[in-house]
Amino acid sequence: MCIQVFPPDRSCAEVNLPASKSISNRVLILNALSYSPYVIENLSDCDDTCVMVRALESNDTCFDIHAAGTAMRFMTAFLSKIVGEWVLTGSERMKQRPIKLLVDALCSLGAKIEYLEKEGFPPLKIYGSVLEGGKLSLNGNVSSQYISALLMIAPYMRKGLELHLIGNIVSKPYIHMTLQLMKAYGVEAQWQGNIIIVQPGEYRPIPFKIESDWSAASYWYEIAALLPGSEFELEGLRKNSVQGDSKIAEYFFSLGISTQYTNSGVKIKYNGNMCRKMVCDLTDQPDLAQTLIVTCALKEIPFRFSGLQSLKIKETDRIEALKNELKKLGYLITDINDSILEWSGERCEAESEPIIETYDDHRMAMAFAPVSITRGSIIIRNPKVVNKSYPSYWKDIENAGFKIKDI
């Protein structure tokens, strides 16, 4: 299935953004561990969160989390401490995404987990029991979701957890998010240098309301940057957010977008003040890479984005996906050591009617839809992938004046 996206006929809109997927998925685990009687307010309705809700509410022993990477990592850790025998599986792409580092870490802390198919990859057979815990060393450049998964169950280990992160730590804001949410539920960790210590303890149940998603907001910043004179009101965002992707406001200031914080969210508008070249380390915000790279290319702003080493193990190999799809539009971007993407302004002949492949990756669809503003229209394959994090995306951009046609 494909859709053709046409540019908007107006440039102002109010947008009710989806709830944060990252916060939702963490709070679901903390709510379950605290045996909370409270219903989580404003819980995300995206696919990644829905599969976790179904798993946590199910009386089954086999859980299919489809393509939800966060759910796979968080549920692997969660089930390892829940007494019983469990099977955790997912989509064919999920079966290609490595999980050995997390499994090895859990097993060193007392878990018993087996691979049902390929060594190092889902599906998993998990024999849940009380974990011993203790000291653990882990490379800091692994997915922060591995680290967060371990931290959230750490209070329920007999010895707690003393986690030593070796080398450079990527996606620090997501680890900070996890620790702040754990603190809200009554467990405070100590993080000094590369060591995080969580003492044995218990979470306390609390009422919780999820804030809106800054990652979802990034696509509206992109639209604003490509559409001079535009203004958008984005509801539910917080200035002092636990989300690392809130830094999108700072990044897009260099791309001509001003942010005004209000009582209900933010107002963004085009101001025209653009940098000549964008150089950023996205180690802490890898999910913003597609939005920023597509925006810079379309605005003819050379760039160098580093810290992208985690992009190869996301929903797809995002580095290759970006190179492939931008080439269709006439932009030749290069990668260095699978961790840097840069563009010096080099062009090639664009395809006359390019079809943007989404590679089962929600962020590819949402980052490339605004291309219609500069090209007059763009075709997106498999548009339903946005359900993974932003189910109302197509409806929201239609409400903002974009035209969408099934083809």
C-alpha atoms as a printed R data frame, in Angstrom:
    type eleno elety resid chain resno      x       y       z
1   ATOM     1    CA   MET     A     1  0.000   0.000   0.000
2   ATOM     2    CA   CYS     A     2  1.165   3.529  -0.801
3   ATOM     3    CA   ILE     A     3 -0.104   7.022  -0.215
4   ATOM     4    CA   GLN     A     4  0.686  10.216  -2.060
5   ATOM     5    CA   VAL     A     5  1.193  13.235   0.175
6   ATOM     6    CA   PHE     A     6  0.533  16.732  -1.176
7   ATOM     7    CA   PRO     A     7  1.701  19.931   0.550
8   ATOM     8    CA   PRO     A     8 -0.623  21.934   2.832
9   ATOM     9    CA   ASP     A     9 -2.841  24.763   1.676
10  ATOM    10    CA   ARG     A    10 -2.329  26.635   4.928
11  ATOM    11    CA   SER     A    11  0.445  27.015   7.472
12  ATOM    12    CA   CYS     A    12 -1.158  27.240  10.923
13  ATOM    13    CA   ALA     A    13 -2.617  24.493  13.110
14  ATOM    14    CA   GLU     A    14 -3.160  23.273  16.658
15  ATOM    15    CA   VAL     A    15 -1.848  19.748  17.173
16  ATOM    16    CA   ASN     A    16 -2.700  17.349  19.983
17  ATOM    17    CA   LEU     A    17  0.486  15.308  20.070
18  ATOM    18    CA   PRO     A    18  0.524  11.661  21.161
19  ATOM    19    CA   ALA     A    19  1.716  10.733  24.622
20  ATOM    20    CA   SER     A    20  5.391   9.890  25.023
21  ATOM    21    CA   LYS     A    21  6.061   6.284  24.057
22  ATOM    22    CA   SER     A    22  9.318   6.240  26.001
23  ATOM    23    CA   ILE     A    23  7.690   7.384  29.228
24  ATOM    24    CA   SER     A    24  4.619   5.190  28.705
25  ATOM    25    CA   ASN     A    25  6.618   1.996  28.312
26  ATOM    26    CA   ARG     A    26  8.722   2.677  31.399
27  ATOM    27    CA   VAL     A    27  5.752   3.635  33.541
28  ATOM    28    CA   LEU     A    28  3.950   0.445  32.483
29  ATOM    29    CA   ILE     A    29  6.810  -1.630  33.917
30  ATOM    30    CA   LEU     A    30  7.039   0.460  37.096
31  ATOM    31    CA   ASN     A    31  3.271   0.339  37.542
32  ATOM    32    CA   ALA     A    32  3.325  -3.452  37.228
33  ATOM    33    CA   LEU     A    33  6.260  -3.863  39.618
34  ATOM    34    CA   SER     A    34  4.555  -1.647  42.207
35  ATOM    35    CA   TYR     A    35  1.247  -3.530  41.849
36  ATOM    36    CA   SER     A    36 -0.340  -0.140  41.340
37  ATOM    37    CA   PRO     A    37 -4.137   0.198  41.552
38  ATOM    38    CA   TYR     A    38 -3.969   3.432  39.547
39  ATOM    39    CA   VAL     A    39 -4.838   3.723  35.873
40  ATOM    40    CA   ILE     A    40 -2.064   5.532  33.992
41  ATOM    41    CA   GLU     A    41 -3.405   8.788  32.532
42  ATOM    42    CA   ASN     A    42 -2.759   9.733  28.904
43  ATOM    43    CA   LEU     A    43 -1.050   6.432  28.132
44  ATOM    44    CA   SER     A    44  0.267   6.216  24.574
45  ATOM    45    CA   ASP     A    45 -1.957   4.326  22.126
46  ATOM    46    CA   CYS     A    46  0.899   3.466  19.767
47  ATOM    47    CA   ASP     A    47  1.677  -0.111  18.740
48  ATOM    48    CA   ASP     A    48  4.803  -0.337  20.927
49  ATOM    49    CA   THR     A    49  2.817   0.512  24.043
50  ATOM    50    CA   CYS     A    50 -0.272  -1.504  23.125
51  ATOM    51    CA   VAL     A    51  1.728  -4.744  22.835
52  ATOM    52    CA   MET     A    52  3.164  -4.140  26.303
53  ATOM    53    CA   VAL     A    53 -0.301  -3.483  27.735
54  ATOM    54    CA   ARG     A    54 -1.604  -6.718  26.204
55  ATOM    55    CA   ALA     A    55  1.347  -8.694  27.537
56  ATOM    56    CA   LEU     A    56  1.129  -7.255  31.049
57  ATOM    57    CA   GLU     A    57 -2.631  -7.799  31.222
58  ATOM    58    CA   SER     A    58 -2.574 -11.274  29.674
59  ATOM    59    CA   ASN     A    59 -2.830 -14.552  31.541
60  ATOM    60    CA   ASP     A    60 -0.933 -16.264  28.728
61  ATOM    61    CA   THR     A    61  2.659 -17.502  28.930
62  ATOM    62    CA   CYS     A    62  3.638 -16.671  25.349
63  ATOM    63    CA   PHE     A    63  3.868 -13.057  24.210
64  ATOM    64    CA   ASP     A    64  4.285 -11.757  20.654
65  ATOM    65    CA   ILE     A    65  5.515  -8.159  20.809
66  ATOM    66    CA   HIS     A    66  5.696  -7.874  16.980
67  ATOM    67    CA   ALA     A    67  8.208  -5.131  15.973
68  ATOM    68    CA   ALA     A    68  8.363  -3.346  19.341
69  ATOM    69    CA   GLY     A    69 12.034  -3.196  20.309
70  ATOM    70    CA   THR     A    70 11.406  -1.404  23.593
71  ATOM    71    CA   ALA     A    71  8.836  -4.011  24.590
72  ATOM    72    CA   MET     A    72 11.229  -6.858  23.744
73  ATOM    73    CA   ARG     A    73 13.984  -5.459  25.950
74  ATOM    74    CA   PHE     A    74 11.820  -4.316  28.848
75  ATOM    75    CA   MET     A    75  9.722  -7.492  28.892
76  ATOM    76    CA   THR     A    76 12.805  -9.738  28.725
77  ATOM    77    CA   ALA     A    77 14.077  -8.187  31.956
78  ATOM    78    CA   PHE     A    78 10.635  -7.979  33.573
79  ATOM    79    CA   LEU     A    79  9.716 -11.619  32.901
80  ATOM    80    CA   SER     A    80 13.105 -12.835  34.132
81  ATOM    81    CA   LYS     A    81 12.045 -11.873  37.678
82  ATOM    82    CA   ILE     A    82  8.431 -13.062  37.448
83  ATOM    83    CA   VAL     A    83  8.201 -16.669  38.639
84  ATOM    84    CA   GLY     A    84  7.064 -18.899  35.782
85  ATOM    85    CA   GLU     A    85  8.029 -20.046  32.286
86  ATOM    86    CA   TRP     A    86  7.551 -17.537  29.499
87  ATOM    87    CA   VAL     A    87  8.074 -17.309  25.733
88  ATOM    88    CA   LEU     A    88  8.805 -13.916  24.178
89  ATOM    89    CA   THR     A    89  8.750 -13.592  20.391
90  ATOM    90    CA   GLY     A    90  8.210 -10.967  17.708
91  ATOM    91    CA   SER     A    91  8.192 -10.137  14.006
92  ATOM    92    CA   GLU     A    92 10.727 -11.421  11.500
93  ATOM    93    CA   ARG     A    93 12.633  -8.131  11.805
94  ATOM    94    CA   MET     A    94 12.599  -8.505  15.602
95  ATOM    95    CA   LYS     A    95 14.157 -11.942  15.207
96  ATOM    96    CA   GLN     A    96 17.075 -10.204  13.454
97  ATOM    97    CA   ARG     A    97 17.645  -7.635  16.207
98  ATOM    98    CA   PRO     A    98 20.347  -8.703  18.686
99  ATOM    99    CA   ILE     A    99 19.491  -9.223  22.342
100 ATOM   100    CA   LYS     A   100 22.481 -11.284  23.483
101 ATOM   101    CA   LEU     A   101 24.029  -8.467  25.543
102 ATOM   102    CA   LEU     A   102 20.885  -8.119  27.633
103 ATOM   103    CA   VAL     A   103 20.380 -11.864  27.963
104 ATOM   104    CA   ASP     A   104 24.016 -12.371  29.018
105 ATOM   105    CA   ALA     A   105 23.707  -9.563  31.553
106 ATOM   106    CA   LEU     A   106 20.514 -10.983  33.035
107 ATOM   107    CA   CYS     A   107 21.974 -14.493  33.191
108 ATOM   108    CA   SER     A   108 25.036 -13.163  35.040
109 ATOM   109    CA   LEU     A   109 22.611 -11.729  37.609
110 ATOM   110    CA   GLY     A   110 20.844 -15.048  38.110
111 ATOM   111    CA   ALA     A   111 18.323 -15.294  35.265
112 ATOM   112    CA   LYS     A   112 17.789 -18.377  33.141
113 ATOM   113    CA   ILE     A   113 17.015 -17.624  29.489
114 ATOM   114    CA   GLU     A   114 17.276 -19.810  26.386
115 ATOM   115    CA   TYR     A   115 17.202 -19.002  22.669
116 ATOM   116    CA   LEU     A   116 14.489 -20.863  20.791
117 ATOM   117    CA   GLU     A   117 15.872 -20.249  17.305
118 ATOM   118    CA   LYS     A   118 19.042 -18.327  16.429
119 ATOM   119    CA   GLU     A   119 21.671 -17.832  19.144
120 ATOM   120    CA   GLY     A   120 21.680 -14.231  20.357
121 ATOM   121    CA   PHE     A   121 18.283 -13.302  18.925
122 ATOM   122    CA   PRO     A   122 14.590 -13.655  19.811
123 ATOM   123    CA   PRO     A   123 12.443 -15.654  20.365
124 ATOM   124    CA   LEU     A   124 13.354 -16.403  23.986
125 ATOM   125    CA   LYS     A   125 12.318 -18.949  26.593
126 ATOM   126    CA   ILE     A   126 12.513 -17.269  30.000
127 ATOM   127    CA   TYR     A   127 12.446 -19.142  33.303
128 ATOM   128    CA   GLY     A   128 11.443 -16.402  35.730
129 ATOM   129    CA   SER     A   129 12.708 -16.394  39.338
130 ATOM   130    CA   VAL     A   130 14.113 -14.099  41.995
131 ATOM   131    CA   LEU     A   131 17.392 -12.661  40.696
132 ATOM   132    CA   GLU     A   132 20.576 -12.530  42.738
133 ATOM   133    CA   GLY     A   133 21.867  -9.231  41.370
134 ATOM   134    CA   GLY     A   134 25.227  -7.741  42.367
135 ATOM   135    CA   LYS     A   135 27.945  -6.159  40.225
136 ATOM   136    CA   LEU     A   136 27.705  -6.029  36.459
137 ATOM   137    CA   SER     A   137 29.921  -4.451  33.797
138 ATOM   138    CA   LEU     A   138 28.333  -3.408  30.509
139 ATOM   139    CA   ASN     A   139 29.573  -1.404  27.543
140 ATOM   140    CA   GLY     A   140 28.115   2.086  27.726
141 ATOM   141    CA   ASN     A   141 27.665   2.271  23.955
142 ATOM   142    CA   VAL     A   142 24.935  -0.393  23.871
143 ATOM   143    CA   SER     A   143 21.282   0.556  23.502
144 ATOM   144    CA   SER     A   144 20.097   2.527  26.517
145 ATOM   145    CA   GLN     A   145 17.033   0.275  26.534
146 ATOM   146    CA   TYR     A   146 19.230  -2.609  27.748
147 ATOM   147    CA   ILE     A   147 20.441  -0.427  30.599
148 ATOM   148    CA   SER     A   148 16.972   0.849  31.448
149 ATOM   149    CA   ALA     A   149 15.557  -2.683  31.411
150 ATOM   150    CA   LEU     A   150 18.138  -3.776  33.990
151 ATOM   151    CA   LEU     A   151 17.753  -0.683  36.157
152 ATOM   152    CA   MET     A   152 13.978  -0.945  36.454
153 ATOM   153    CA   ILE     A   153 14.059  -4.475  37.885
154 ATOM   154    CA   ALA     A   154 17.190  -3.842  39.985
155 ATOM   155    CA   PRO     A   155 15.371  -3.049  43.278
156 ATOM   156    CA   TYR     A   156 13.904  -6.571  43.227
157 ATOM   157    CA   MET     A   157 17.286  -8.296  43.002
158 ATOM   158    CA   ARG     A   158 18.518  -9.769  46.298
159 ATOM   159    CA   LYS     A   159 21.727  -7.726  46.184
160 ATOM   160    CA   GLY     A   160 20.411  -4.843  44.146
161 ATOM   161    CA   LEU     A   161 22.576  -3.785  41.208
162 ATOM   162    CA   GLU     A   162 25.925  -2.063  40.865
163 ATOM   163    CA   LEU     A   163 26.182  -1.309  37.170
164 ATOM   164    CA   HIS     A   164 29.571  -0.325  35.729
165 ATOM   165    CA   LEU     A   165 29.247   1.267  32.279
166 ATOM   166    CA   ILE     A   166 32.456   0.916  30.284
167 ATOM   167    CA   GLY     A   167 33.594   3.573  27.821
168 ATOM   168    CA   ASN     A   168 31.380   6.176  26.195
169 ATOM   169    CA   ILE     A   169 27.742   6.133  27.326
170 ATOM   170    CA   VAL     A   170 25.212   6.723  24.549
171 ATOM   171    CA   SER     A   171 21.638   7.987  24.920
172 ATOM   172    CA   LYS     A   172 22.245   9.299  28.454
173 ATOM   173    CA   PRO     A   173 18.933  11.198  28.553
174 ATOM   174    CA   TYR     A   174 17.021   7.926  28.274
175 ATOM   175    CA   ILE     A   175 18.912   6.524  31.253
176 ATOM   176    CA   HIS     A   176 18.224   9.742  33.174
177 ATOM   177    CA   MET     A   177 14.563   9.400  32.220
178 ATOM   178    CA   THR     A   178 14.455   5.886  33.640
179 ATOM   179    CA   LEU     A   179 16.120   6.938  36.899
180 ATOM   180    CA   GLN     A   180 13.809   9.942  37.304
181 ATOM   181    CA   LEU     A   181 10.736   7.773  36.798
182 ATOM   182    CA   MET     A   182 12.098   5.191  39.255
183 ATOM   183    CA   LYS     A   183 12.545   8.018  41.759
184 ATOM   184    CA   ALA     A   184  8.944   9.106  41.234
185 ATOM   185    CA   TYR     A   185  7.926   5.552  42.154
186 ATOM   186    CA   GLY     A   186 10.025   5.657  45.334
187 ATOM   187    CA   VAL     A   187 13.402   4.157  44.380
188 ATOM   188    CA   GLU     A   188 16.381   6.488  44.134
189 ATOM   189    CA   ALA     A   189 19.583   5.345  42.439
190 ATOM   190    CA   GLN     A   190 23.075   6.820  42.717
191 ATOM   191    CA   TRP     A   191 24.887   7.646  39.478
192 ATOM   192    CA   GLN     A   192 28.484   8.764  39.823
193 ATOM   193    CA   GLY     A   193 30.831   8.696  36.876
194 ATOM   194    CA   ASN     A   194 30.210   5.444  35.037
195 ATOM   195    CA   ILE     A   195 28.685   3.600  37.990
196 ATOM   196    CA   ILE     A   196 24.968   3.370  38.768
197 ATOM   197    CA   ILE     A   197 23.942   1.764  42.066
198 ATOM   198    CA   VAL     A   198 20.407   0.629  42.861
199 ATOM   199    CA   GLN     A   199 19.812  -0.771  46.339
200 ATOM   200    CA   PRO     A   200 17.253  -3.520  47.034
201 ATOM   201    CA   GLY     A   201 13.825  -2.035  47.665
202 ATOM   202    CA   GLU     A   202 10.269  -1.728  46.409
203 ATOM   203    CA   TYR     A   203  8.375   0.716  44.245
204 ATOM   204    CA   ARG     A   204  5.361   2.491  45.694
205 ATOM   205    CA   PRO     A   205  2.261   2.930  43.534
206 ATOM   206    CA   ILE     A   206  1.426   6.488  42.489
207 ATOM   207    CA   PRO     A   207 -1.030   8.138  40.077
208 ATOM   208    CA   PHE     A   208  0.801   9.168  36.910
209 ATOM   209    CA   LYS     A   209 -0.020  11.243  33.811
210 ATOM   210    CA   ILE     A   210  2.136  10.851  30.698
211 ATOM   211    CA   GLU     A   211  3.383  14.002  28.947
212 ATOM   212    CA   SER     A   212  3.282  14.470  25.178
213 ATOM   213    CA   ASP     A   213  6.020  13.110  22.943
214 ATOM   214    CA   TRP     A   214  8.892  15.415  21.951
215 ATOM   215    CA   SER     A   215 10.000  12.898  19.305
216 ATOM   216    CA   ALA     A   216  6.604  13.294  17.621
217 ATOM   217    CA   ALA     A   217  6.963  17.068  17.890
218 ATOM   218    CA   SER     A   218 10.134  16.902  15.787
219 ATOM   219    CA   TYR     A   219  8.137  16.289  12.587
220 ATOM   220    CA   TRP     A   220  6.186  19.498  13.164
221 ATOM   221    CA   TYR     A   221  9.455  21.365  13.594
222 ATOM   222    CA   GLU     A   222 10.509  19.904  10.245
223 ATOM   223    CA   ILE     A   223  7.267  21.011   8.584
224 ATOM   224    CA   ALA     A   224  7.657  24.509  10.060
225 ATOM   225    CA   ALA     A   225 11.247  24.734   8.785
226 ATOM   226    CA   LEU     A   226 10.202  23.764   5.256
227 ATOM   227    CA   LEU     A   227  7.152  26.024   5.200
228 ATOM   228    CA   PRO     A   228  8.122  29.698   5.697
229 ATOM   229    CA   GLY     A   229  5.467  31.701   7.505
230 ATOM   230    CA   SER     A   230  4.063  28.684   9.304
231 ATOM   231    CA   GLU     A   231  3.012  28.527  12.964
232 ATOM   232    CA   PHE     A   232  1.984  25.488  14.986
233 ATOM   233    CA   GLU     A   233  0.727  25.027  18.531
234 ATOM   234    CA   LEU     A   234  1.861  21.683  19.933
235 ATOM   235    CA   GLU     A   235 -0.147  20.597  22.966
236 ATOM   236    CA   GLY     A   236  1.094  18.765  26.041
237 ATOM   237    CA   LEU     A   237  4.850  19.413  25.788
238 ATOM   238    CA   ARG     A   238  6.852  20.466  28.836
239 ATOM   239    CA   LYS     A   239  9.907  22.685  28.956
240 ATOM   240    CA   ASN     A   240 11.536  20.782  31.827
241 ATOM   241    CA   SER     A   241 10.847  17.403  30.275
242 ATOM   242    CA   VAL     A   242 12.466  14.096  31.202
243 ATOM   243    CA   GLN     A   243 12.647  13.404  27.450
244 ATOM   244    CA   GLY     A   244 16.055  13.923  25.886
245 ATOM   245    CA   ASP     A   245 14.427  14.607  22.527
246 ATOM   246    CA   SER     A   246 13.144  17.922  23.920
247 ATOM   247    CA   LYS     A   247 16.490  19.208  22.616
248 ATOM   248    CA   ILE     A   248 14.828  19.321  19.198
249 ATOM   249    CA   ALA     A   249 13.797  22.897  20.054
250 ATOM   250    CA   GLU     A   250 17.464  23.863  20.379
251 ATOM   251    CA   TYR     A   251 18.520  22.053  17.213
252 ATOM   252    CA   PHE     A   252 15.769  23.618  15.116
253 ATOM   253    CA   PHE     A   253 16.567  27.107  16.355
254 ATOM   254    CA   SER     A   254 19.595  26.763  14.061
255 ATOM   255    CA   LEU     A   255 17.215  25.767  11.260
256 ATOM   256    CA   GLY     A   256 15.019  28.857  11.551
257 ATOM   257    CA   ILE     A   257 12.394  27.812  14.114
258 ATOM   258    CA   SER     A   258 11.599  29.691  17.329
259 ATOM   259    CA   THR     A   259  9.928  27.969  20.286
260 ATOM   260    CA   GLN     A   260  7.638  29.708  22.743
261 ATOM   261    CA   TYR     A   261  6.632  27.739  25.845
262 ATOM   262    CA   THR     A   262  3.043  28.145  27.030
263 ATOM   263    CA   ASN     A   263  0.898  26.724  29.827
264 ATOM   264    CA   SER     A   264 -0.473  24.069  27.485
265 ATOM   265    CA   GLY     A   265  2.584  23.253  25.359
266 ATOM   266    CA   VAL     A   266  4.658  25.173  22.814
267 ATOM   267    CA   LYS     A   267  4.173  27.488  19.865
268 ATOM   268    CA   ILE     A   268  6.653  27.179  17.042
269 ATOM   269    CA   LYS     A   269  7.119  29.481  14.092
270 ATOM   270    CA   TYR     A   270  9.527  30.115  11.256
271 ATOM   271    CA   ASN     A   271 11.960  32.993  11.813
272 ATOM   272    CA   GLY     A   272 14.319  32.510   8.877
273 ATOM   273    CA   ASN     A   273 17.572  32.527  10.871
274 ATOM   274    CA   MET     A   274 19.428  29.507   9.511
275 ATOM   275    CA   CYS     A   275 22.924  28.174  10.029
276 ATOM   276    CA   ARG     A   276 25.284  27.658   7.093
277 ATOM   277    CA   LYS     A   277 26.265  24.164   8.219
278 ATOM   278    CA   MET     A   278 24.899  21.926  10.961
279 ATOM   279    CA   VAL     A   279 27.336  19.895  13.061
280 ATOM   280    CA   CYS     A   280 25.832  17.901  15.933
281 ATOM   281    CA   ASP     A   281 26.613  14.909  18.110
282 ATOM   282    CA   LEU     A   282 23.356  12.938  18.368
283 ATOM   283    CA   THR     A   283 24.688  10.319  20.771
284 ATOM   284    CA   ASP     A   284 21.988  11.328  23.239
285 ATOM   285    CA   GLN     A   285 19.205  11.869  20.669
286 ATOM   286    CA   PRO     A   286 19.588   9.249  17.910
287 ATOM   287    CA   ASP     A   287 15.842   9.184  17.189
288 ATOM   288    CA   LEU     A   288 16.072  12.759  15.891
289 ATOM   289    CA   ALA     A   289 18.559  11.833  13.176
290 ATOM   290    CA   GLN     A   290 16.090  11.197  10.361
291 ATOM   291    CA   THR     A   291 14.144  14.401  11.010
292 ATOM   292    CA   LEU     A   292 17.253  16.586  11.123
293 ATOM   293    CA   ILE     A   293 19.005  14.960   8.169
294 ATOM   294    CA   VAL     A   294 16.004  15.182   5.836
295 ATOM   295    CA   THR     A   295 15.345  18.790   6.886
296 ATOM   296    CA   CYS     A   296 18.948  19.865   6.317
297 ATOM   297    CA   ALA     A   297 19.113  18.194   2.911
298 ATOM   298    CA   LEU     A   298 15.891  19.788   1.701
299 ATOM   299    CA   LYS     A   299 17.019  23.203   2.922
300 ATOM   300    CA   GLU     A   300 20.412  22.714   1.217
301 ATOM   301    CA   ILE     A   301 22.283  22.982   4.527
302 ATOM   302    CA   PRO     A   302 25.462  20.835   4.636
303 ATOM   303    CA   PHE     A   303 25.699  18.726   7.779
304 ATOM   304    CA   ARG     A   304 27.734  16.321   9.853
305 ATOM   305    CA   PHE     A   305 25.839  14.273  12.423
306 ATOM   306    CA   SER     A   306 27.862  11.962  14.652
307 ATOM   307    CA   GLY     A   307 26.902   9.585  17.480
308 ATOM   308    CA   LEU     A   308 24.670   7.489  15.214
309 ATOM   309    CA   GLN     A   309 26.101   4.069  16.054
310 ATOM   310    CA   SER     A   310 22.776   2.783  17.398
311 ATOM   311    CA   LEU     A   311 20.930   3.517  14.134
312 ATOM   312    CA   LYS     A   312 21.960   0.226  12.537
313 ATOM   313    CA   ILE     A   313 20.028  -1.840  15.117
314 ATOM   314    CA   LYS     A   314 16.819   0.181  15.138
315 ATOM   315    CA   GLU     A   315 13.616  -0.869  13.335
316 ATOM   316    CA   THR     A   316 15.829  -0.986  10.247
317 ATOM   317    CA   ASP     A   317 19.384  -0.005   9.403
318 ATOM   318    CA   ARG     A   318 18.544   3.694   9.448
319 ATOM   319    CA   ILE     A   319 21.925   4.732   8.091
320 ATOM   320    CA   GLU     A   320 21.473   2.748   4.880
321 ATOM   321    CA   ALA     A   321 17.787   3.661   4.687
322 ATOM   322    CA   LEU     A   322 18.567   7.381   4.809
323 ATOM   323    CA   LYS     A   323 21.299   7.075   2.180
324 ATOM   324    CA   ASN     A   324 19.031   5.081  -0.142
325 ATOM   325    CA   GLU     A   325 15.944   7.274   0.083
326 ATOM   326    CA   LEU     A   326 17.730  10.622  -0.036
327 ATOM   327    CA   LYS     A   327 19.576   9.435  -3.153
328 ATOM   328    CA   LYS     A   328 16.174   9.015  -4.816
329 ATOM   329    CA   LEU     A   329 15.610  12.721  -4.121
330 ATOM   330    CA   GLY     A   330 19.004  13.702  -5.519
331 ATOM   331    CA   TYR     A   331 21.124  13.953  -2.345
332 ATOM   332    CA   LEU     A   332 24.322  11.934  -1.933
333 ATOM   333    CA   ILE     A   333 25.061  11.564   1.755
334 ATOM   334    CA   THR     A   334 27.946   9.511   3.094
335 ATOM   335    CA   ASP     A   335 28.538   7.550   6.262
336 ATOM   336    CA   ILE     A   336 31.753   7.090   8.230
337 ATOM   337    CA   ASN     A   337 32.300   4.034  10.423
338 ATOM   338    CA   ASP     A   338 28.545   3.416  10.676
339 ATOM   339    CA   SER     A   339 28.298   6.253  13.202
340 ATOM   340    CA   ILE     A   340 28.519   9.507  11.211
341 ATOM   341    CA   LEU     A   341 26.368  10.806   8.378
342 ATOM   342    CA   GLU     A   342 27.467  13.874   6.475
343 ATOM   343    CA   TRP     A   343 26.562  15.837   3.382
344 ATOM   344    CA   SER     A   344 28.747  18.427   1.686
345 ATOM   345    CA   GLY     A   345 26.115  19.486  -0.833
346 ATOM   346    CA   GLU     A   346 26.846  16.768  -3.401
347 ATOM   347    CA   ARG     A   347 23.884  16.054  -5.670
348 ATOM   348    CA   CYS     A   348 22.859  13.438  -8.198
349 ATOM   349    CA   GLU     A   349 19.951  13.194 -10.595
350 ATOM   350    CA   ALA     A   350 16.718  12.695  -8.670
351 ATOM   351    CA   GLU     A   351 14.151  10.106  -9.662
352 ATOM   352    CA   SER     A   352 11.188  11.659 -11.456
353 ATOM   353    CA   GLU     A   353  8.583   9.872  -9.323
354 ATOM   354    CA   PRO     A   354 10.376   8.463  -6.273
355 ATOM   355    CA   ILE     A   355  8.596   6.089  -3.918
356 ATOM   356    CA   ILE     A   356  9.936   6.361  -0.379
357 ATOM   357    CA   GLU     A   357 10.460   2.973   1.212
358 ATOM   358    CA   THR     A   358  9.769   2.940   4.951
359 ATOM   359    CA   TYR     A   359 11.520  -0.358   5.830
360 ATOM   360    CA   ASP     A   360  8.923  -1.055   8.557
361 ATOM   361    CA   ASP     A   361 10.288   2.055  10.278
362 ATOM   362    CA   HIS     A   362  7.791   4.640  11.532
363 ATOM   363    CA   ARG     A   363 10.375   7.433  11.600
364 ATOM   364    CA   MET     A   364 11.202   7.002   7.916
365 ATOM   365    CA   ALA     A   365  7.559   7.627   6.969
366 ATOM   366    CA   MET     A   366  7.142  10.664   9.202
367 ATOM   367    CA   ALA     A   367 10.481  12.261   8.351
368 ATOM   368    CA   PHE     A   368  9.931  11.956   4.594
369 ATOM   369    CA   ALA     A   369  6.256  12.989   4.358
370 ATOM   370    CA   PRO     A   370  7.169  16.735   4.624
371 ATOM   371    CA   VAL     A   371  9.280  16.299   1.459
372 ATOM   372    CA   SER     A   372  5.983  16.995  -0.317
373 ATOM   373    CA   ILE     A   373  6.381  20.676   0.632
374 ATOM   374    CA   THR     A   374  9.455  21.070  -1.566
375 ATOM   375    CA   ARG     A   375  8.536  18.610  -4.345
376 ATOM   376    CA   GLY     A   376  4.795  19.222  -4.702
377 ATOM   377    CA   SER     A   377  4.044  15.653  -3.622
378 ATOM   378    CA   ILE     A   378  5.775  12.493  -2.416
379 ATOM   379    CA   ILE     A   379  4.765   8.833  -2.397
380 ATOM   380    CA   ILE     A   380  5.219   6.888   0.849
381 ATOM   381    CA   ARG     A   381  5.076   3.100   0.929
382 ATOM   382    CA   ASN     A   382  3.466   1.258   3.866
383 ATOM   383    CA   PRO     A   383  2.203   4.378   5.658
384 ATOM   384    CA   LYS     A   384  0.661   2.380   8.506
385 ATOM   385    CA   VAL     A   385  4.106   1.983  10.087
386 ATOM   386    CA   VAL     A   386  3.436   5.274  11.901
387 ATOM   387    CA   ASN     A   387  1.179   3.276  14.255
388 ATOM   388    CA   LYS     A   388  4.334   2.212  16.055
389 ATOM   389    CA   SER     A   389  4.652   5.594  17.769
390 ATOM   390    CA   TYR     A   390  2.230   8.170  16.295
391 ATOM   391    CA   PRO     A   391 -1.015   6.522  15.103
392 ATOM   392    CA   SER     A   392 -2.757   9.832  14.359
393 ATOM   393    CA   TYR     A   393  0.111  11.271  12.293
394 ATOM   394    CA   TRP     A   394 -1.629  11.160   8.908
395 ATOM   395    CA   LYS     A   395 -4.868  12.506  10.366
396 ATOM   396    CA   ASP     A   396 -2.975  15.316  12.111
397 ATOM   397    CA   ILE     A   397 -1.116  16.472   8.999
398 ATOM   398    CA   GLU     A   398 -4.374  16.327   7.024
399 ATOM   399    CA   ASN     A   399 -5.938  18.571   9.648
400 ATOM   400    CA   ALA     A   400 -2.989  20.909   9.095
401 ATOM   401    CA   GLY     A   401 -3.800  21.204   5.398
402 ATOM   402    CA   PHE     A   402 -1.820  18.367   3.771
403 ATOM   403    CA   LYS     A   403 -3.703  16.290   1.194
404 ATOM   404    CA   ILE     A   404 -3.347  12.504   1.251
405 ATOM   405    CA   LYS     A   405 -4.396  10.156  -1.534
406 ATOM   406    CA   ASP     A   406 -4.364   6.346  -1.513
407 ATOM   407    CA   ILE     A   407 -2.683   4.925  -4.596
